[in-house]
Amino acid sequence: LVTCLETAIINTLARSGISAYAKADAPGVYVKHESGISMQTEAKVASLGLRIRKGCSFHGLALNVDMDMTPFLRINPCGYAGMAMTQTSALGGPRSVAEAQSILVAELASLIGYQTITNTEEAA
């Protein structure tokens, strides 16, 4: 499930020309980005959370789209001191949650073999 979520995010970003990747030792999705004069560093663009409790799975992902990134400077994202965080809007990708959502849902559905997706917000 972790790999599927990471792959869906990577595919979503690839549609905007963003090269992203997963890391075996740290769940999430990462990108290389310029951090100064010809200096390239790694930044996390998406985080994952998964848990199984009493036979039920709880899962989620956080794809940073277009937000105030300042609070990340005051914490250790995902427990990693000094981890840089970024967002799709800064990378030339989706600039709204709605835009990212439509692409991400389609990518995830494709990976898990769903043919039809019903948006409950639109159906109401």
mmCIF file of C-alpha atoms in Angstrom:
data_model
loop_
_atom_site.group_PDB
_atom_site.id
_atom_site.type_symbol
_atom_site.label_atom_id
_atom_site.label_comp_id
_atom_site.label_asym_id
_atom_site.label_seq_id
_atom_site.Cartn_x
_atom_site.Cartn_y
_atom_site.Cartn_z
ATOM 1 C CA LEU A 1 0.000 0.000 0.000
ATOM 2 C CA VAL A 2 2.870 2.370 0.816
ATOM 3 C CA THR A 3 4.483 1.695 -2.550
ATOM 4 C CA CYS A 4 1.155 2.180 -4.341
ATOM 5 C CA LEU A 5 0.542 5.559 -2.668
ATOM 6 C CA GLU A 6 4.101 6.706 -3.370
ATOM 7 C CA THR A 7 3.855 5.602 -7.004
ATOM 8 C CA ALA A 8 0.536 7.423 -7.465
ATOM 9 C CA ILE A 9 2.119 10.638 -6.151
ATOM 10 C CA ILE A 10 5.238 10.163 -8.300
ATOM 11 C CA ASN A 11 3.034 9.619 -11.382
ATOM 12 C CA THR A 12 0.943 12.676 -10.493
ATOM 13 C CA LEU A 13 4.048 14.844 -10.312
ATOM 14 C CA ALA A 14 5.451 13.338 -13.527
ATOM 15 C CA ARG A 15 2.391 14.629 -15.400
ATOM 16 C CA SER A 16 3.691 18.125 -14.602
ATOM 17 C CA GLY A 17 7.259 17.285 -15.569
ATOM 18 C CA ILE A 18 8.426 16.926 -11.962
ATOM 19 C CA SER A 19 10.924 14.134 -11.373
ATOM 20 C CA ALA A 20 10.196 12.591 -7.978
ATOM 21 C CA TYR A 21 11.165 9.404 -6.190
ATOM 22 C CA ALA A 22 10.533 7.264 -3.117
ATOM 23 C CA LYS A 23 13.131 6.104 -0.614
ATOM 24 C CA ALA A 24 13.118 2.621 0.915
ATOM 25 C CA ASP A 25 14.222 3.879 4.327
ATOM 26 C CA ALA A 26 11.901 6.890 4.638
ATOM 27 C CA PRO A 27 8.290 6.670 3.361
ATOM 28 C CA GLY A 28 7.143 9.632 1.313
ATOM 29 C CA VAL A 29 7.979 11.288 -1.971
ATOM 30 C CA TYR A 30 11.078 13.369 -2.580
ATOM 31 C CA VAL A 31 12.487 15.711 -5.232
ATOM 32 C CA LYS A 32 15.847 17.272 -5.931
ATOM 33 C CA HIS A 33 15.748 21.059 -5.959
ATOM 34 C CA GLU A 34 18.105 23.981 -6.251
ATOM 35 C CA SER A 35 18.950 25.479 -2.865
ATOM 36 C CA GLY A 36 21.415 28.122 -3.934
ATOM 37 C CA ILE A 37 24.158 28.750 -6.417
ATOM 38 C CA SER A 38 24.456 25.441 -8.298
ATOM 39 C CA MET A 39 23.697 23.519 -5.113
ATOM 40 C CA GLN A 40 21.155 20.749 -5.363
ATOM 41 C CA THR A 41 19.496 19.240 -2.317
ATOM 42 C CA GLU A 42 16.664 16.892 -1.486
ATOM 43 C CA ALA A 43 13.231 18.003 -0.318
ATOM 44 C CA LYS A 44 10.137 16.096 0.693
ATOM 45 C CA VAL A 45 6.946 16.948 -1.201
ATOM 46 C CA ALA A 46 4.602 14.301 0.229
ATOM 47 C CA SER A 47 4.258 12.367 3.479
ATOM 48 C CA LEU A 48 2.396 9.128 4.177
ATOM 49 C CA GLY A 49 0.693 7.725 7.245
ATOM 50 C CA LEU A 50 -0.568 4.151 7.558
ATOM 51 C CA ARG A 51 -1.865 2.116 10.485
ATOM 52 C CA ILE A 52 -3.697 -1.154 11.013
ATOM 53 C CA ARG A 53 -5.861 -1.282 14.136
ATOM 54 C CA LYS A 54 -8.334 -4.006 15.045
ATOM 55 C CA GLY A 55 -8.284 -5.314 11.488
ATOM 56 C CA CYS A 56 -9.019 -1.910 9.923
ATOM 57 C CA SER A 57 -6.563 0.129 7.899
ATOM 58 C CA PHE A 58 -6.193 3.838 8.386
ATOM 59 C CA HIS A 59 -4.203 5.556 5.714
ATOM 60 C CA GLY A 60 -3.514 8.957 4.373
ATOM 61 C CA LEU A 61 -1.150 11.082 2.447
ATOM 62 C CA ALA A 62 -0.198 14.713 2.572
ATOM 63 C CA LEU A 63 0.846 16.198 -0.750
ATOM 64 C CA ASN A 64 2.079 19.750 -0.250
ATOM 65 C CA VAL A 65 0.423 21.782 -2.979
ATOM 66 C CA ASP A 66 0.304 25.532 -2.273
ATOM 67 C CA MET A 67 0.674 26.501 1.347
ATOM 68 C CA ASP A 68 2.680 28.472 3.882
ATOM 69 C CA MET A 69 5.769 26.311 4.363
ATOM 70 C CA THR A 70 7.095 28.375 7.299
ATOM 71 C CA PRO A 71 5.805 26.029 10.061
ATOM 72 C CA PHE A 72 8.033 23.245 8.704
ATOM 73 C CA LEU A 73 11.051 25.364 9.701
ATOM 74 C CA ARG A 74 10.057 25.001 13.379
ATOM 75 C CA ILE A 75 9.744 21.194 13.451
ATOM 76 C CA ASN A 76 11.592 18.074 12.390
ATOM 77 C CA PRO A 77 9.340 16.869 9.561
ATOM 78 C CA CYS A 78 8.615 13.166 9.963
ATOM 79 C CA GLY A 79 11.175 13.123 12.788
ATOM 80 C CA TYR A 80 14.118 14.038 10.528
ATOM 81 C CA ALA A 81 16.108 17.062 11.687
ATOM 82 C CA GLY A 82 16.873 19.473 8.877
ATOM 83 C CA MET A 83 14.599 17.832 6.308
ATOM 84 C CA ALA A 84 13.684 20.359 3.640
ATOM 85 C CA MET A 85 10.053 20.460 2.584
ATOM 86 C CA THR A 86 8.656 21.782 -0.687
ATOM 87 C CA GLN A 87 5.374 21.955 -2.568
ATOM 88 C CA THR A 88 4.064 21.287 -6.049
ATOM 89 C CA SER A 89 3.351 24.954 -6.799
ATOM 90 C CA ALA A 90 7.037 25.794 -6.230
ATOM 91 C CA LEU A 91 8.056 22.997 -8.593
ATOM 92 C CA GLY A 92 5.826 24.011 -11.515
ATOM 93 C CA GLY A 93 3.152 21.451 -10.669
ATOM 94 C CA PRO A 94 -0.457 21.709 -9.501
ATOM 95 C CA ARG A 95 -1.272 25.044 -7.907
ATOM 96 C CA SER A 96 -4.547 23.997 -6.271
ATOM 97 C CA VAL A 97 -5.685 21.039 -4.210
ATOM 98 C CA ALA A 98 -8.542 20.429 -6.660
ATOM 99 C CA GLU A 99 -6.096 20.171 -9.578
ATOM 100 C CA ALA A 100 -3.780 17.819 -7.670
ATOM 101 C CA GLN A 101 -6.718 15.774 -6.385
ATOM 102 C CA SER A 102 -8.162 14.996 -9.794
ATOM 103 C CA ILE A 103 -4.807 13.788 -11.110
ATOM 104 C CA LEU A 104 -3.881 11.870 -7.952
ATOM 105 C CA VAL A 105 -7.240 10.083 -7.715
ATOM 106 C CA ALA A 106 -6.972 8.994 -11.364
ATOM 107 C CA GLU A 107 -3.414 7.722 -10.827
ATOM 108 C CA LEU A 108 -4.317 5.834 -7.658
ATOM 109 C CA ALA A 109 -7.420 4.310 -9.235
ATOM 110 C CA SER A 110 -5.377 3.136 -12.200
ATOM 111 C CA LEU A 111 -2.743 1.518 -9.967
ATOM 112 C CA ILE A 112 -5.291 -0.429 -7.931
ATOM 113 C CA GLY A 113 -7.331 -1.404 -10.977
ATOM 114 C CA TYR A 114 -10.477 0.659 -10.440
ATOM 115 C CA GLN A 115 -12.453 1.451 -13.568
ATOM 116 C CA THR A 116 -15.067 3.863 -12.199
ATOM 117 C CA ILE A 117 -14.533 6.582 -9.591
ATOM 118 C CA THR A 118 -17.472 8.422 -8.052
ATOM 119 C CA ASN A 119 -16.819 11.739 -6.367
ATOM 120 C CA THR A 120 -19.252 11.826 -3.436
ATOM 121 C CA GLU A 121 -19.064 15.630 -3.300
ATOM 122 C CA GLU A 122 -20.282 15.863 -6.905
ATOM 123 C CA ALA A 123 -22.903 13.129 -6.437
ATOM 124 C CA ALA A 124 -24.582 14.955 -3.514
#
